[in-house]
PDB file of C-alpha atoms in Angstrom:
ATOM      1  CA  UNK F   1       0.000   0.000   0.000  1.00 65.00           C
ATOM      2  CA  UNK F   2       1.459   3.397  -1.104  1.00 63.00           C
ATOM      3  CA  UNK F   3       1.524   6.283   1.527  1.00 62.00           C
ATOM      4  CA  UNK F   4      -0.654   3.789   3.801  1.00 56.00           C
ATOM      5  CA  UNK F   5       1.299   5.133   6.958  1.00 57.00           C
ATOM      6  CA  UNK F   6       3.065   8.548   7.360  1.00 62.00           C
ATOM      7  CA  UNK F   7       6.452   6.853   7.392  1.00 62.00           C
ATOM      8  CA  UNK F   8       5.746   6.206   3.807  1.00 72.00           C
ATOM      9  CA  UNK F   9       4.613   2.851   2.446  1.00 82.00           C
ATOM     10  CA  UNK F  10       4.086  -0.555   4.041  1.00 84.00           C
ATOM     11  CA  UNK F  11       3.555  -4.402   2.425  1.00 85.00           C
ATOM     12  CA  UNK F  12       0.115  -5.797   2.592  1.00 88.00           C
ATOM     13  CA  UNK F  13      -0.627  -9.505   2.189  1.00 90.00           C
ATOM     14  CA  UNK F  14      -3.719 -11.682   1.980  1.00 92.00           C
ATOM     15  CA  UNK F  15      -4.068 -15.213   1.546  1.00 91.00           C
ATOM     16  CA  UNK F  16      -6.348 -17.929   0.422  1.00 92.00           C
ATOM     17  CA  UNK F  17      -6.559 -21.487   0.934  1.00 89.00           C
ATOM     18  CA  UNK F  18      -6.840 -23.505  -2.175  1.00 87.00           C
ATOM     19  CA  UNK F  19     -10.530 -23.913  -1.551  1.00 88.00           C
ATOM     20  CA  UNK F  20     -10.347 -20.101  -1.903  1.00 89.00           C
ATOM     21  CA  UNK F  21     -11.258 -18.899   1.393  1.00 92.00           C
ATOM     22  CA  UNK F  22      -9.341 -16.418   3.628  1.00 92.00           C
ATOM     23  CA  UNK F  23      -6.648 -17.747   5.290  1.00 91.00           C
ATOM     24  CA  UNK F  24      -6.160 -15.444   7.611  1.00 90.00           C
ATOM     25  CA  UNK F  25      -2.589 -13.225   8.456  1.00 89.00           C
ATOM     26  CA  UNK F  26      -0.508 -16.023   8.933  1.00 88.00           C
ATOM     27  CA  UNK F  27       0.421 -17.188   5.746  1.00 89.00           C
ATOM     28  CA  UNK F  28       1.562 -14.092   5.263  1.00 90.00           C
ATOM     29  CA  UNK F  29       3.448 -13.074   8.193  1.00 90.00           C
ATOM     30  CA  UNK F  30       5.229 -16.524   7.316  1.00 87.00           C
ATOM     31  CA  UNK F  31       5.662 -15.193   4.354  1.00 88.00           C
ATOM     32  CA  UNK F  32       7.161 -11.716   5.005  1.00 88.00           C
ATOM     33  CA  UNK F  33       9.360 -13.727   7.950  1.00 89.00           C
ATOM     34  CA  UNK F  34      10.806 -16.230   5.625  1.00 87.00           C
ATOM     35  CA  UNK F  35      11.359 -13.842   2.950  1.00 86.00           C
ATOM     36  CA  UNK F  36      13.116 -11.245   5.158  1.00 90.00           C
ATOM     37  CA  UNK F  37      15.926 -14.284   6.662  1.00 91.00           C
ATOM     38  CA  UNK F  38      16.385 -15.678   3.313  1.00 89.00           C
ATOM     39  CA  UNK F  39      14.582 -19.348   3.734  1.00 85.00           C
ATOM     40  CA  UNK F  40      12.426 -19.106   0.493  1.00 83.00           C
ATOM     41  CA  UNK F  41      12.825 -22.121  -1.611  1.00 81.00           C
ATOM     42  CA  UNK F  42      11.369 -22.902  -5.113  1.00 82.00           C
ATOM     43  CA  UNK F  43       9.232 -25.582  -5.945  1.00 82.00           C
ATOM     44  CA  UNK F  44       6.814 -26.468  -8.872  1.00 82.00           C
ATOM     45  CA  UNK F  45       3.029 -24.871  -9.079  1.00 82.00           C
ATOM     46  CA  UNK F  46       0.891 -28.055  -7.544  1.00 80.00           C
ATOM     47  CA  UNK F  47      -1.871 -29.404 -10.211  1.00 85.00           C
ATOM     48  CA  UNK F  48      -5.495 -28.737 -10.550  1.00 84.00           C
ATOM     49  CA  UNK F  49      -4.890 -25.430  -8.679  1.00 83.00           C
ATOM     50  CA  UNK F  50      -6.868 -22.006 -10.250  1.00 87.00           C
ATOM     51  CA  UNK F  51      -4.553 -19.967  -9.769  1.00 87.00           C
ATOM     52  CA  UNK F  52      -6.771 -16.806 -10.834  1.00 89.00           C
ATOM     53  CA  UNK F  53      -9.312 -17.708  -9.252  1.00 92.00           C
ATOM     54  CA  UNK F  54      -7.422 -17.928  -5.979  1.00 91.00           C
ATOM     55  CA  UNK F  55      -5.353 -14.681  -6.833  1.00 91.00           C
ATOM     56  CA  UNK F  56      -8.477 -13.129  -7.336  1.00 92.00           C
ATOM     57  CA  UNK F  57     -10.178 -13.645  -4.214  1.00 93.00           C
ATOM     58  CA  UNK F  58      -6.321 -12.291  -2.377  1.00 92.00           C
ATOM     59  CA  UNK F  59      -6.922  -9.434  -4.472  1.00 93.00           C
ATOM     60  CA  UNK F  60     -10.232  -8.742  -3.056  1.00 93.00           C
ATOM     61  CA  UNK F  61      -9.227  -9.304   0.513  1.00 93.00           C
ATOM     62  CA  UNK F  62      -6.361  -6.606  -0.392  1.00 92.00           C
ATOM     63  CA  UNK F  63      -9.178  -4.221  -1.809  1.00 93.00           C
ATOM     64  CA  UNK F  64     -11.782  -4.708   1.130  1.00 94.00           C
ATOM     65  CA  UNK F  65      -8.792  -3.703   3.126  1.00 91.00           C
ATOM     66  CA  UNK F  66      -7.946  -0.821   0.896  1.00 92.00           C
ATOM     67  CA  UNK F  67     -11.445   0.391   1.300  1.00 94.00           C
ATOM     68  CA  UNK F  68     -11.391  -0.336   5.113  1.00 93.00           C
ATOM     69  CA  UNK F  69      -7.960   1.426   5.846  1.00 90.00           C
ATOM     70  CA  UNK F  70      -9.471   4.564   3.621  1.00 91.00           C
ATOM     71  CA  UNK F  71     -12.473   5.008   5.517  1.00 93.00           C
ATOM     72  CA  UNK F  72     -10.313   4.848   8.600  1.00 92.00           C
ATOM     73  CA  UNK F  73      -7.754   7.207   6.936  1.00 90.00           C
ATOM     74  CA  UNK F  74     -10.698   9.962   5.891  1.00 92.00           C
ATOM     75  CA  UNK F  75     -11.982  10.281   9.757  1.00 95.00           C
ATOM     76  CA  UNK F  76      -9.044  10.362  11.036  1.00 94.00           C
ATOM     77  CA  UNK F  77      -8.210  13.329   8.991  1.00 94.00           C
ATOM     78  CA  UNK F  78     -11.423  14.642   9.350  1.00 95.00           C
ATOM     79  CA  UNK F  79     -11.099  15.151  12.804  1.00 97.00           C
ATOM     80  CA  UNK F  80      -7.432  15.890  12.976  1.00 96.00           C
ATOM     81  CA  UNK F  81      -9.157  18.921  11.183  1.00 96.00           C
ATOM     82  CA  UNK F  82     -12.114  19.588  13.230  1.00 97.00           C
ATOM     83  CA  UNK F  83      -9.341  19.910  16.010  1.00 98.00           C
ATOM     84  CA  UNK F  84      -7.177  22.140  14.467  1.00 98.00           C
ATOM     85  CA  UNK F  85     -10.003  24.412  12.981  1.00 98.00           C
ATOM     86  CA  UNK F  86     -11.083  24.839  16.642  1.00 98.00           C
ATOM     87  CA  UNK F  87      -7.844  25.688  17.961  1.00 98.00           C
ATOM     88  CA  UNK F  88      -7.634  28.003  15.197  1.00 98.00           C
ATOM     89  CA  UNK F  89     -10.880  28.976  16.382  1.00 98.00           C
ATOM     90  CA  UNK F  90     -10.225  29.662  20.070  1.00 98.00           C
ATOM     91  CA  UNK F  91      -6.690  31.180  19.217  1.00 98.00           C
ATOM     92  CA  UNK F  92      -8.257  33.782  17.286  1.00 98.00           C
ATOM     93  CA  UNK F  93     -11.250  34.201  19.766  1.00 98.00           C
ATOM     94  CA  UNK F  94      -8.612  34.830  22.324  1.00 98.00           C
ATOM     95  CA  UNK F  95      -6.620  37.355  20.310  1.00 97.00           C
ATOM     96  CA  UNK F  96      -9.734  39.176  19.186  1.00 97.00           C
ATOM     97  CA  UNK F  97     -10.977  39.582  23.006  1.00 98.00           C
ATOM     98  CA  UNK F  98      -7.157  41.122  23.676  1.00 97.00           C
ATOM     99  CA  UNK F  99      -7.600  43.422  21.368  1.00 96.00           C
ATOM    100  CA  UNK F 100     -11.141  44.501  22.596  1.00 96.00           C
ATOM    101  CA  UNK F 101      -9.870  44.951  25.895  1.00 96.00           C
ATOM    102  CA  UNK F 102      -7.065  47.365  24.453  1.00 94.00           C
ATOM    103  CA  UNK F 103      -9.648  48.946  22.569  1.00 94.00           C
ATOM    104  CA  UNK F 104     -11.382  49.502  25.434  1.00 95.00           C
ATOM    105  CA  UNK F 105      -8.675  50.231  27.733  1.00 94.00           C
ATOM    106  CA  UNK F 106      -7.511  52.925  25.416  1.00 93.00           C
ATOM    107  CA  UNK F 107     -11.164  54.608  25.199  1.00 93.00           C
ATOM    108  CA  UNK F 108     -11.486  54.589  28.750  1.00 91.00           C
ATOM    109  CA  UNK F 109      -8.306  56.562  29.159  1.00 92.00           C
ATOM    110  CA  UNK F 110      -9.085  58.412  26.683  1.00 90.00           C
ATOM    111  CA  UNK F 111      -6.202  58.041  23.686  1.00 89.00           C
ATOM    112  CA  UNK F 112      -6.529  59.660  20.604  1.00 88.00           C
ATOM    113  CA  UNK F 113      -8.548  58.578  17.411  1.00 90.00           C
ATOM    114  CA  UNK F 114      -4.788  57.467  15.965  1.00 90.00           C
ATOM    115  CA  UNK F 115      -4.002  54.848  19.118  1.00 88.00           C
ATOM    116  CA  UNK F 116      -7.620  53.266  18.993  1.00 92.00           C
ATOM    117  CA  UNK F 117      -6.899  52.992  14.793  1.00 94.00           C
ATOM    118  CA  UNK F 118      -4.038  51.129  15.583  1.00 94.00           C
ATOM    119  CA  UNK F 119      -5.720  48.489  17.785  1.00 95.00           C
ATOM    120  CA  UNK F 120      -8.785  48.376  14.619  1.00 95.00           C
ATOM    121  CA  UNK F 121      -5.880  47.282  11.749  1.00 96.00           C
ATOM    122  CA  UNK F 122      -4.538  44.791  14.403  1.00 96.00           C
ATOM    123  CA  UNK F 123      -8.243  43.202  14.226  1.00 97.00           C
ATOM    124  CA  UNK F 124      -8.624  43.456  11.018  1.00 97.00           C
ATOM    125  CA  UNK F 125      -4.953  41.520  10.507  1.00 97.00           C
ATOM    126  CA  UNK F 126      -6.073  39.223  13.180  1.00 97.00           C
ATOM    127  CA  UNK F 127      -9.181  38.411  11.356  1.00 98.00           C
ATOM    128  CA  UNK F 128      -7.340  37.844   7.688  1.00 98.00           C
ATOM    129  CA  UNK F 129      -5.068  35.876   9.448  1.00 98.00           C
ATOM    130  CA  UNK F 130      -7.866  33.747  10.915  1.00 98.00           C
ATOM    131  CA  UNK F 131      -9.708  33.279   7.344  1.00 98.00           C
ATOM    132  CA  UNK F 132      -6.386  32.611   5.726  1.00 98.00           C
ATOM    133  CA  UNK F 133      -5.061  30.039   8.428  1.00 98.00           C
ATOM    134  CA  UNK F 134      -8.924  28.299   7.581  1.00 98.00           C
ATOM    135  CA  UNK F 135      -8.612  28.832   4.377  1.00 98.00           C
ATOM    136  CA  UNK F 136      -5.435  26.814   3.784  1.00 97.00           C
ATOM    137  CA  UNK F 137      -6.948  24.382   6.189  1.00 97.00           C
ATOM    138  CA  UNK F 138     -10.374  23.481   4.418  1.00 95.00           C
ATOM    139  CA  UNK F 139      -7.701  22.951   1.314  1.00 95.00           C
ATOM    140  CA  UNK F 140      -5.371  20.348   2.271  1.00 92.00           C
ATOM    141  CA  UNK F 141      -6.358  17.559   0.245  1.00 89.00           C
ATOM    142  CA  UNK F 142      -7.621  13.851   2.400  1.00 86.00           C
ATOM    143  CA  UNK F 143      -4.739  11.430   2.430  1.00 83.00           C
ATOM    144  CA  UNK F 144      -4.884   9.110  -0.095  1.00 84.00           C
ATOM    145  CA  UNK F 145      -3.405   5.424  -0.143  1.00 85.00           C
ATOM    146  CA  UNK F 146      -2.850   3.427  -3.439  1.00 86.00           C
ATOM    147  CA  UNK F 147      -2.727   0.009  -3.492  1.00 85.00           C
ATOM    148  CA  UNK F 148      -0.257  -1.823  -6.196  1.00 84.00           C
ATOM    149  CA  UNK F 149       0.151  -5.655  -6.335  1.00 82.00           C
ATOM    150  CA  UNK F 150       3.741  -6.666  -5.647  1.00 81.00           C
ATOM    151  CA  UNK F 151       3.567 -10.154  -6.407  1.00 80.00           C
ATOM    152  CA  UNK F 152       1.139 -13.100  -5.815  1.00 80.00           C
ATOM    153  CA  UNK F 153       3.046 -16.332  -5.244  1.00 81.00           C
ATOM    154  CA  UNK F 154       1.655 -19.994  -4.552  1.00 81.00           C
ATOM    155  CA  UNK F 155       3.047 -21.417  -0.772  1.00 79.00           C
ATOM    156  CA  UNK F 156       3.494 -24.682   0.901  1.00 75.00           C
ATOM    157  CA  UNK F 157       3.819 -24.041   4.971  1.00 68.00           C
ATOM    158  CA  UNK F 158       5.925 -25.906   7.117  1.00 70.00           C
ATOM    159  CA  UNK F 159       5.677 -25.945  10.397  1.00 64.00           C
ATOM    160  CA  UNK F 160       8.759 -25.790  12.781  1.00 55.00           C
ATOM    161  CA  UNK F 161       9.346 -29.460  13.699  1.00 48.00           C
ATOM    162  CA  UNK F 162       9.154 -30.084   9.869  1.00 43.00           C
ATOM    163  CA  UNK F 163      11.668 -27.536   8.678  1.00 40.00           C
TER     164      UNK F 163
END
């Protein structure tokens, strides 16, 4: 899966039996293990097998994961968002109620026209700040992860005591 993780990518596997139903993670953690210490060996394709058929029905483990990981992906942006438009929310809440309080402040001990203009362009910054900082927010694009097929490969798994 391509930019499945914010490290970067990562190696998805599924796996069937030769009856074509799921056979669970595994086969392919067996898989991954075996490939990573070197103790893949090669032996001939057994007979009778479909092997589209049974690469098929990987494939749409892999893609009911895809879809699964996505959905999970697209919330957890959504409200990695939601959080950061309220903190952008409360920041600017906060800076705008400062700046009242100046305003008001300054009135109050009665400063010039010039003084109280000052505090005005500070909200007025404050506030195009605010829409900007939303702005570029509500425009960062949902992660997206792509799924490419590696390889699909037939396997016979030993167990320990016969390895």
């Amino acid at each position: 899966a391509t930019s499945a993780s914010r490290g970067g990518d990562e190696i998805w596997g599924s796996a069937v039996t030769l009856e074509g139903r799921s056979a669970g993670e595994s086969p392919v953690d067996a898989l991954l293990a075996a490939l990573a210490e070197g103790r893949l060996a090669d032996e001939p394709l057994p007979d009778g097998v479909d092997l589209e058929k049974l690469a098929d029905r990987a494939m749409n483990q892999l893609d009911f994961r895809h879809a699964r990981e996505g959905a999970n992906r697209a919330r957890e942006f959504e409200a990695l968002k939601e959080a950061r438009r309220i903190t952008l929310d409360e920041q600017y809440r906060r800076r705008v109620e400062a700046i009242r309080n100046r305003i008001n402040t300054a009135t109050t001990r009665g400063r010039g026209e010039k003084s109280i203009d000052l505090f005005r362009s500070q909200l007025r910054r404050a506030q195009e700040r605010h829409e900007r900082l939303i702005a570029e927010l509500e425009s960062q694009p949902a992660p997206e992860i792509g799924l490419q097929a590696l390889a699909a490969c037939v396997l016979h798994v030993v167990g320990e005591e016969a390895a």
